[in-house]
GROMACS .gro file of C-alpha atoms in nm:
model
  343
    1MET     CA    1   0.024   0.001  -0.012
    2TYR     CA    2   0.243   0.246   0.110
    3CYS     CA    3   0.655   0.168   0.042
    4ILE     CA    4   0.779   0.354   0.359
    5THR     CA    5   1.222   0.338   0.394
    6PRO     CA    6   1.308   0.306   0.700
    7VAL     CA    7   1.517   0.607   0.806
    8SER     CA    8   1.853   0.530   0.675
    9THR     CA    9   2.116   0.518   1.006
   10VAL     CA   10   2.417   0.586   0.739
   11ASN     CA   11   2.470   0.917   0.818
   12ASP     CA   12   2.399   0.857   1.175
   13SER     CA   13   2.792   0.879   1.311
   14ALA     CA   14   2.804   1.216   1.147
   15ILE     CA   15   2.513   1.304   1.291
   16TRP     CA   16   2.606   1.291   1.620
   17HIS     CA   17   2.950   1.370   1.590
   18LYS     CA   18   2.797   1.711   1.502
   19ILE     CA   19   2.556   1.780   1.749
   20ASN     CA   20   2.806   1.647   2.030
   21ASN     CA   21   3.120   1.872   1.954
   22LYS     CA   22   2.872   2.183   1.927
   23THR     CA   23   3.029   2.413   2.230
   24LYS     CA   24   2.846   2.225   2.463
   25PRO     CA   25   2.832   1.974   2.735
   26ILE     CA   26   2.721   1.647   2.558
   27GLY     CA   27   2.341   1.597   2.629
   28ALA     CA   28   2.288   1.965   2.774
   29LEU     CA   29   2.012   2.056   2.496
   30GLY     CA   30   1.824   1.735   2.616
   31LYS     CA   31   1.518   1.656   2.396
   32LEU     CA   32   1.628   1.900   2.105
   33GLU     CA   33   1.985   1.667   2.053
   34PRO     CA   34   1.759   1.361   1.948
   35LEU     CA   35   1.517   1.579   1.786
   36ALA     CA   36   1.782   1.733   1.540
   37ALA     CA   37   1.926   1.441   1.519
   38GLN     CA   38   1.557   1.333   1.359
   39LEU     CA   39   1.503   1.660   1.171
   40ALA     CA   40   1.915   1.562   0.998
   41ALA     CA   41   1.844   1.209   0.903
   42VAL     CA   42   1.512   1.268   0.721
   43LEU     CA   43   1.583   1.657   0.597
   44GLY     CA   44   1.955   1.600   0.542
   45HIS     CA   45   2.281   1.556   0.717
   46GLN     CA   46   2.482   1.884   0.604
   47HIS     CA   47   2.202   2.106   0.642
   48ILE     CA   48   1.874   2.154   0.755
   49LYS     CA   49   1.564   2.331   0.598
   50LEU     CA   50   1.235   2.307   0.716
   51MET     CA   51   0.962   2.398   0.500
   52PRO     CA   52   0.663   2.364   0.713
   53GLN     CA   53   0.274   2.380   0.616
   54ALA     CA   54  -0.012   2.339   0.876
   55MET     CA   55  -0.325   2.165   0.778
   56ILE     CA   56  -0.687   2.132   0.995
   57PHE     CA   57  -0.922   1.817   0.855
   58ALA     CA   58  -1.261   1.849   0.972
   59ALA     CA   59  -1.549   1.593   0.980
   60ASP     CA   60  -1.894   1.583   1.165
   61HIS     CA   61  -1.959   1.245   1.359
   62GLY     CA   62  -2.262   1.022   1.356
   63LEU     CA   63  -2.216   0.938   1.700
   64ALA     CA   64  -2.231   1.318   1.782
   65ARG     CA   65  -2.616   1.308   1.780
   66ALA     CA   66  -2.591   1.083   2.090
   67GLY     CA   67  -2.493   1.367   2.272
   68VAL     CA   68  -2.124   1.279   2.329
   69SER     CA   69  -1.969   1.667   2.305
   70ILE     CA   70  -2.077   2.011   2.523
   71ALA     CA   71  -2.162   2.115   2.153
   72PRO     CA   72  -2.383   2.008   1.837
   73SER     CA   73  -2.217   1.887   1.480
   74GLU     CA   74  -2.303   2.237   1.354
   75VAL     CA   75  -2.025   2.390   1.571
   76THR     CA   76  -1.778   2.189   1.305
   77GLN     CA   77  -1.862   2.407   1.036
   78GLN     CA   78  -1.913   2.714   1.217
   79MET     CA   79  -1.550   2.681   1.329
   80VAL     CA   80  -1.415   2.607   0.997
   81HIS     CA   81  -1.581   2.939   0.908
   82ASN     CA   82  -1.369   3.070   1.164
   83PHE     CA   83  -1.037   2.913   1.022
   84VAL     CA   84  -1.119   3.083   0.690
   85ALA     CA   85  -1.222   3.404   0.903
   86GLY     CA   86  -0.846   3.424   1.088
   87GLY     CA   87  -1.051   3.398   1.372
   88ALA     CA   88  -0.899   3.027   1.572
   89ALA     CA   89  -0.628   2.987   1.806
   90ILE     CA   90  -0.456   2.801   1.492
   91ASN     CA   91  -0.473   3.120   1.321
   92VAL     CA   92  -0.302   3.326   1.588
   93PHE     CA   93  -0.020   3.116   1.641
   94CYS     CA   94   0.023   3.018   1.237
   95ARG     CA   95   0.054   3.420   1.172
   96GLN     CA   96   0.290   3.443   1.488
   97MET     CA   97   0.534   3.092   1.361
   98GLN     CA   98   0.453   3.211   0.949
   99ILE     CA   99   0.318   2.938   0.938
  100ASP     CA  100   0.100   2.909   0.630
  101LEU     CA  101  -0.234   2.754   0.679
  102GLU     CA  102  -0.502   2.519   0.513
  103VAL     CA  103  -0.807   2.384   0.612
  104ILE     CA  104  -0.979   2.023   0.443
  105ASP     CA  105  -1.338   1.963   0.415
  106CYS     CA  106  -1.347   1.584   0.474
  107GLY     CA  107  -1.742   1.526   0.546
  108MET     CA  108  -1.875   1.774   0.707
  109LEU     CA  109  -2.280   1.778   0.760
  110SER     CA  110  -2.279   2.023   0.462
  111PRO     CA  111  -2.030   2.184   0.247
  112LEU     CA  112  -1.918   2.507   0.186
  113ASP     CA  113  -1.917   2.728  -0.052
  114ASP     CA  114  -1.600   2.741  -0.261
  115SER     CA  115  -1.534   3.103  -0.252
  116LEU     CA  116  -1.375   3.010   0.121
  117GLY     CA  117  -1.074   2.848   0.026
  118VAL     CA  118  -1.155   2.552   0.175
  119ILE     CA  119  -0.998   2.284  -0.010
  120ASN     CA  120  -1.313   2.020  -0.072
  121GLN     CA  121  -1.187   1.644   0.045
  122ARG     CA  122  -1.550   1.525   0.156
  123LEU     CA  123  -1.585   1.146   0.190
  124GLY     CA  124  -2.005   1.195   0.278
  125ALA     CA  125  -2.193   1.449   0.473
  126GLY     CA  126  -2.088   1.314   0.844
  127THR     CA  127  -1.999   0.944   0.913
  128GLU     CA  128  -2.266   0.674   1.066
  129ALA     CA  129  -2.275   0.660   1.391
  130ILE     CA  130  -2.073   0.405   1.563
  131ASN     CA  131  -2.246   0.205   1.757
  132VAL     CA  132  -2.517   0.149   1.558
  133THR     CA  133  -2.298   0.021   1.205
  134GLU     CA  134  -1.968   0.085   1.030
  135ALA     CA  135  -1.842   0.448   1.020
  136MET     CA  136  -1.837   0.453   0.632
  137SER     CA  137  -1.754   0.146   0.420
  138LEU     CA  138  -1.399   0.034   0.271
  139THR     CA  139  -1.472   0.189  -0.034
  140THR     CA  140  -1.492   0.520   0.099
  141LEU     CA  141  -1.171   0.474   0.295
  142GLU     CA  142  -0.985   0.350   0.024
  143GLN     CA  143  -1.132   0.712  -0.165
  144GLY     CA  144  -0.996   0.907   0.208
  145PHE     CA  145  -0.663   0.753   0.139
  146GLU     CA  146  -0.615   0.840  -0.231
  147PHE     CA  147  -0.743   1.206  -0.161
  148ALA     CA  148  -0.476   1.248   0.115
  149ASN     CA  149  -0.238   1.075  -0.110
  150GLN     CA  150  -0.249   1.363  -0.339
  151ARG     CA  151  -0.305   1.669  -0.137
  152VAL     CA  152   0.038   1.567   0.003
  153GLU     CA  153   0.195   1.507  -0.317
  154TYR     CA  154   0.088   1.868  -0.413
  155HIS     CA  155   0.312   1.993  -0.103
  156ARG     CA  156   0.585   1.783  -0.219
  157GLN     CA  157   0.633   1.960  -0.562
  158GLN     CA  158   0.575   2.290  -0.365
  159GLY     CA  159   0.872   2.177  -0.170
  160ILE     CA  160   0.729   2.105   0.156
  161ASN     CA  161   0.876   1.926   0.418
  162LEU     CA  162   0.733   1.941   0.722
  163LEU     CA  163   0.346   1.865   0.772
  164LEU     CA  164   0.159   2.021   1.107
  165LEU     CA  165  -0.155   1.833   1.160
  166GLY     CA  166  -0.462   1.896   1.357
  167GLU     CA  167  -0.860   1.831   1.331
  168MET     CA  168  -1.165   1.962   1.417
  169GLY     CA  169  -1.497   1.770   1.433
  170ILE     CA  170  -1.765   1.760   1.709
  171GLY     CA  171  -1.739   1.370   1.877
  172ASN     CA  172  -1.439   1.297   1.699
  173THR     CA  173  -1.249   1.217   2.080
  174SER     CA  174  -1.521   0.974   2.061
  175SER     CA  175  -1.434   0.792   1.805
  176ALA     CA  176  -1.024   0.812   1.874
  177SER     CA  177  -1.120   0.696   2.220
  178ALA     CA  178  -1.351   0.415   2.032
  179LEU     CA  179  -0.979   0.343   1.806
  180MET     CA  180  -0.762   0.349   2.019
  181THR     CA  181  -0.957   0.067   2.272
  182ALA     CA  182  -0.951  -0.151   1.921
  183LEU     CA  183  -0.652  -0.077   1.812
  184LEU     CA  184  -0.454  -0.178   2.149
  185ASP     CA  185  -0.705  -0.431   2.277
  186ILE     CA  186  -0.763  -0.258   2.622
  187ASP     CA  187  -1.055  -0.136   2.853
  188SER     CA  188  -1.269   0.155   2.645
  189ASP     CA  189  -1.261   0.354   2.999
  190LEU     CA  190  -0.917   0.378   3.003
  191CYS     CA  191  -0.955   0.589   2.699
  192VAL     CA  192  -1.302   0.732   2.702
  193GLY     CA  193  -1.245   1.136   2.856
  194ALA     CA  194  -1.409   1.478   2.898
  195GLY     CA  195  -1.309   1.630   2.545
  196THR     CA  196  -1.377   1.951   2.551
  197GLY     CA  197  -1.526   1.944   2.911
  198ILE     CA  198  -1.844   1.777   2.964
  199ASP     CA  199  -2.039   1.676   3.227
  200GLU     CA  200  -2.009   1.365   3.445
  201GLN     CA  201  -2.342   1.235   3.342
  202THR     CA  202  -2.257   1.261   2.934
  203LEU     CA  203  -1.910   1.122   2.999
  204ILE     CA  204  -2.054   0.818   3.152
  205ARG     CA  205  -2.295   0.789   2.836
  206LYS     CA  206  -2.002   0.848   2.609
  207ARG     CA  207  -1.789   0.573   2.794
  208GLN     CA  208  -2.132   0.351   2.732
  209LEU     CA  209  -2.147   0.407   2.363
  210VAL     CA  210  -1.795   0.387   2.279
  211ALA     CA  211  -1.764   0.043   2.457
  212ASP     CA  212  -2.114  -0.035   2.294
  213ALA     CA  213  -1.913   0.027   1.896
  214VAL     CA  214  -1.607  -0.156   2.023
  215VAL     CA  215  -1.806  -0.402   2.094
  216LEU     CA  216  -1.999  -0.447   1.813
  217HIS     CA  217  -1.718  -0.458   1.602
  218GLN     CA  218  -1.503  -0.692   1.763
  219ASP     CA  219  -1.493  -0.900   1.447
  220LYS     CA  220  -1.259  -0.666   1.316
  221ARG     CA  221  -0.979  -0.666   1.528
  222GLY     CA  222  -0.673  -0.784   1.375
  223ASP     CA  223  -0.731  -0.552   1.065
  224THR     CA  224  -0.649  -0.242   1.113
  225LYS     CA  225  -0.818  -0.091   0.777
  226ALA     CA  226  -1.122  -0.243   0.848
  227ILE     CA  227  -1.105  -0.111   1.265
  228LEU     CA  228  -1.056   0.243   1.082
  229ALA     CA  229  -1.321   0.221   0.840
  230ALA     CA  230  -1.590   0.087   1.126
  231LEU     CA  231  -1.451   0.307   1.432
  232GLY     CA  232  -1.282   0.627   1.258
  233GLY     CA  233  -1.434   0.947   1.112
  234PHE     CA  234  -1.316   1.130   0.793
  235GLU     CA  235  -1.053   1.345   0.949
  236ILE     CA  236  -0.910   1.026   1.111
  237VAL     CA  237  -0.914   0.871   0.771
  238GLN     CA  238  -0.698   1.156   0.587
  239MET     CA  239  -0.485   1.223   0.895
  240THR     CA  240  -0.373   0.880   0.921
  241ALA     CA  241  -0.303   0.846   0.519
  242THR     CA  242  -0.167   1.222   0.512
  243MET     CA  243   0.148   1.034   0.805
  244LEU     CA  244   0.164   0.728   0.571
  245ALA     CA  245   0.236   0.894   0.210
  246ALA     CA  246   0.407   1.168   0.429
  247ALA     CA  247   0.638   0.899   0.562
  248GLN     CA  248   0.668   0.758   0.193
  249ALA     CA  249   0.766   1.079   0.026
  250ASN     CA  250   1.060   1.183   0.290
  251MET     CA  251   0.825   1.442   0.495
  252LEU     CA  252   0.805   1.516   0.847
  253VAL     CA  253   0.490   1.483   1.024
  254ILE     CA  254   0.437   1.687   1.367
  255ILE     CA  255   0.119   1.496   1.564
  256ASP     CA  256  -0.095   1.741   1.744
  257GLY     CA  257  -0.288   1.594   2.026
  258PHE     CA  258  -0.559   1.284   2.125
  259ILE     CA  259  -0.747   1.264   1.809
  260ALA     CA  260  -0.407   1.312   1.617
  261SER     CA  261  -0.198   1.074   1.770
  262ALA     CA  262  -0.508   0.800   1.721
  263ALA     CA  263  -0.445   0.850   1.334
  264ALA     CA  264  -0.081   0.830   1.427
  265LEU     CA  265  -0.121   0.515   1.604
  266ALA     CA  266  -0.382   0.308   1.349
  267ALA     CA  267  -0.061   0.461   1.040
  268VAL     CA  268   0.217   0.244   1.273
  269LYS     CA  269  -0.037  -0.052   1.281
  270LEU     CA  270  -0.043  -0.021   0.936
  271ASN     CA  271   0.297   0.025   0.869
  272PRO     CA  272   0.549   0.058   1.186
  273HIS     CA  273   0.814   0.264   0.968
  274VAL     CA  274   0.611   0.528   0.930
  275LYS     CA  275   0.715   0.621   1.317
  276ASP     CA  276   1.031   0.764   1.224
  277TYR     CA  277   0.885   1.028   1.047
  278LEU     CA  278   0.651   1.195   1.338
  279ILE     CA  279   0.744   1.435   1.582
  280PHE     CA  280   0.498   1.424   1.890
  281ALA     CA  281   0.390   1.793   2.005
  282HIS     CA  282   0.271   1.751   2.322
  283THR     CA  283   0.097   1.580   2.570
  284SER     CA  284  -0.309   1.618   2.574
  285HIS     CA  285  -0.568   1.647   2.872
  286GLU     CA  286  -0.749   1.421   2.733
  287GLN     CA  287  -0.798   1.105   2.900
  288GLY     CA  288  -0.575   0.818   2.737
  289HIS     CA  289  -0.331   1.021   2.528
  290GLN     CA  290  -0.019   0.949   2.783
  291LEU     CA  291  -0.138   0.575   2.724
  292MET     CA  292  -0.160   0.558   2.378
  293LEU     CA  293   0.222   0.770   2.391
  294ALA     CA  294   0.355   0.526   2.582
  295ASN     CA  295   0.246   0.266   2.325
  296LEU     CA  296   0.348   0.477   2.071
  297ALA     CA  297   0.718   0.508   2.289
  298ALA     CA  298   0.667   0.867   2.219
  299LYS     CA  299   0.849   1.184   2.397
  300PRO     CA  300   0.646   1.473   2.306
  301LEU     CA  301   0.753   1.824   2.298
  302LEU     CA  302   0.543   2.010   2.515
  303ASP     CA  303   0.313   1.947   2.845
  304LEU     CA  304   0.079   2.222   2.856
  305GLY     CA  305  -0.218   2.088   2.975
  306LEU     CA  306  -0.401   2.128   2.633
  307ARG     CA  307  -0.718   2.032   2.493
  308LEU     CA  308  -0.835   2.231   2.164
  309GLY     CA  309  -0.710   2.028   1.876
  310GLU     CA  310  -0.707   2.235   1.557
  311GLY     CA  311  -0.329   2.110   1.555
  312SER     CA  312  -0.256   2.431   1.815
  313GLY     CA  313  -0.007   2.216   2.003
  314ALA     CA  314   0.210   2.130   1.658
  315VAL     CA  315   0.229   2.492   1.592
  316LEU     CA  316   0.326   2.562   1.930
  317ALA     CA  317   0.583   2.327   1.892
  318TYR     CA  318   0.689   2.437   1.618
  319PRO     CA  319   0.929   2.701   1.763
  320LEU     CA  320   1.146   2.449   1.962
  321ILE     CA  321   1.176   2.194   1.599
  322GLU     CA  322   1.307   2.578   1.437
  323ALA     CA  323   1.533   2.606   1.771
  324ALA     CA  324   1.656   2.209   1.685
  325ALA     CA  325   1.774   2.289   1.348
  326ASN     CA  326   1.915   2.611   1.380
  327PHE     CA  327   2.159   2.493   1.645
  328TYR     CA  328   2.257   2.231   1.451
  329ASN     CA  329   2.325   2.469   1.114
  330GLN     CA  330   2.412   2.729   1.293
  331MET     CA  331   2.609   2.663   1.655
  332ALA     CA  332   2.958   2.643   1.663
  333SER     CA  333   3.197   2.373   1.716
  334PHE     CA  334   3.432   2.379   1.981
  335GLU     CA  335   3.723   2.331   1.697
  336ASP     CA  336   3.584   2.641   1.502
  337ALA     CA  337   3.566   2.841   1.863
  338GLY     CA  338   3.876   2.777   1.971
  339VAL     CA  339   3.715   2.621   2.288
  340ASN     CA  340   3.821   2.347   2.496
  341SER     CA  341   3.599   2.039   2.449
  342VAL     CA  342   3.383   1.980   2.729
  343VAL     CA  343   3.286   1.643   2.876
   0.00000   0.00000   0.00000
């Protein structure tokens, strides 16, 4: 399906020699050092050049009709209008970091006017309710993968080498929790959290609905695509495929929070080599995220108590990624600076 080449280790010795001989004690820059090594291994060990693009994947979920969120599904489209108008947190952060942002309609309840500039990759008018039937057919999932492949190829041709992924979709923490439960084969109560801030009664209902959905589709365990079609969202499917296509194209991907990490979990299940191309931005406030990150052996850059989505955490982590590239490219070596080596 995807031909992802494991990141070559042939330059590892040269990369770490360069990092360890900067004018600092070995390891003194903490997480920035393995991050710089990852950037150099994928993007070039002589000089790291970052060309970022932020992407928000928006879609609606049939399960939202059961009342699993603080807001109705109509808010998905309202927030997309806010993204287009430049008024959301992700817009503010992208402007600050000077990163271009695009919004992709993967399948909201109703389409938007083409004049708004939202990219149309619709797979339908929201998924089916996952506690009743499959969220989508396998044919629809494959169409979502194809849309993602095409979009990644477009960005590759523009010279982009770093994608920052986020999402918008009322009810999508329920879908992500169900996917996590099925993919890791664990108790759903460990995976279901309060999302953007539901009350205790709603949380109880959400836990039951997610548990029901996982039981309904338990025959699909062991087949990641079938699980993704049964329990996923249109935006989760397209984020999963975007990660796979980006890795195939030798591009790095910054993963936002809980929902994006669920897509990453599915991507790694489909092709473990994709993990080498992923950078995990932050630990979400959402219950289950730390467990998911631990399963992925991921070490996020930030822990800010975020639970917003939109790719906000991915963009907030970007300055650290830029700093890792800059110290690798610009920091003097002991020899260059005429400083005695520090052990």
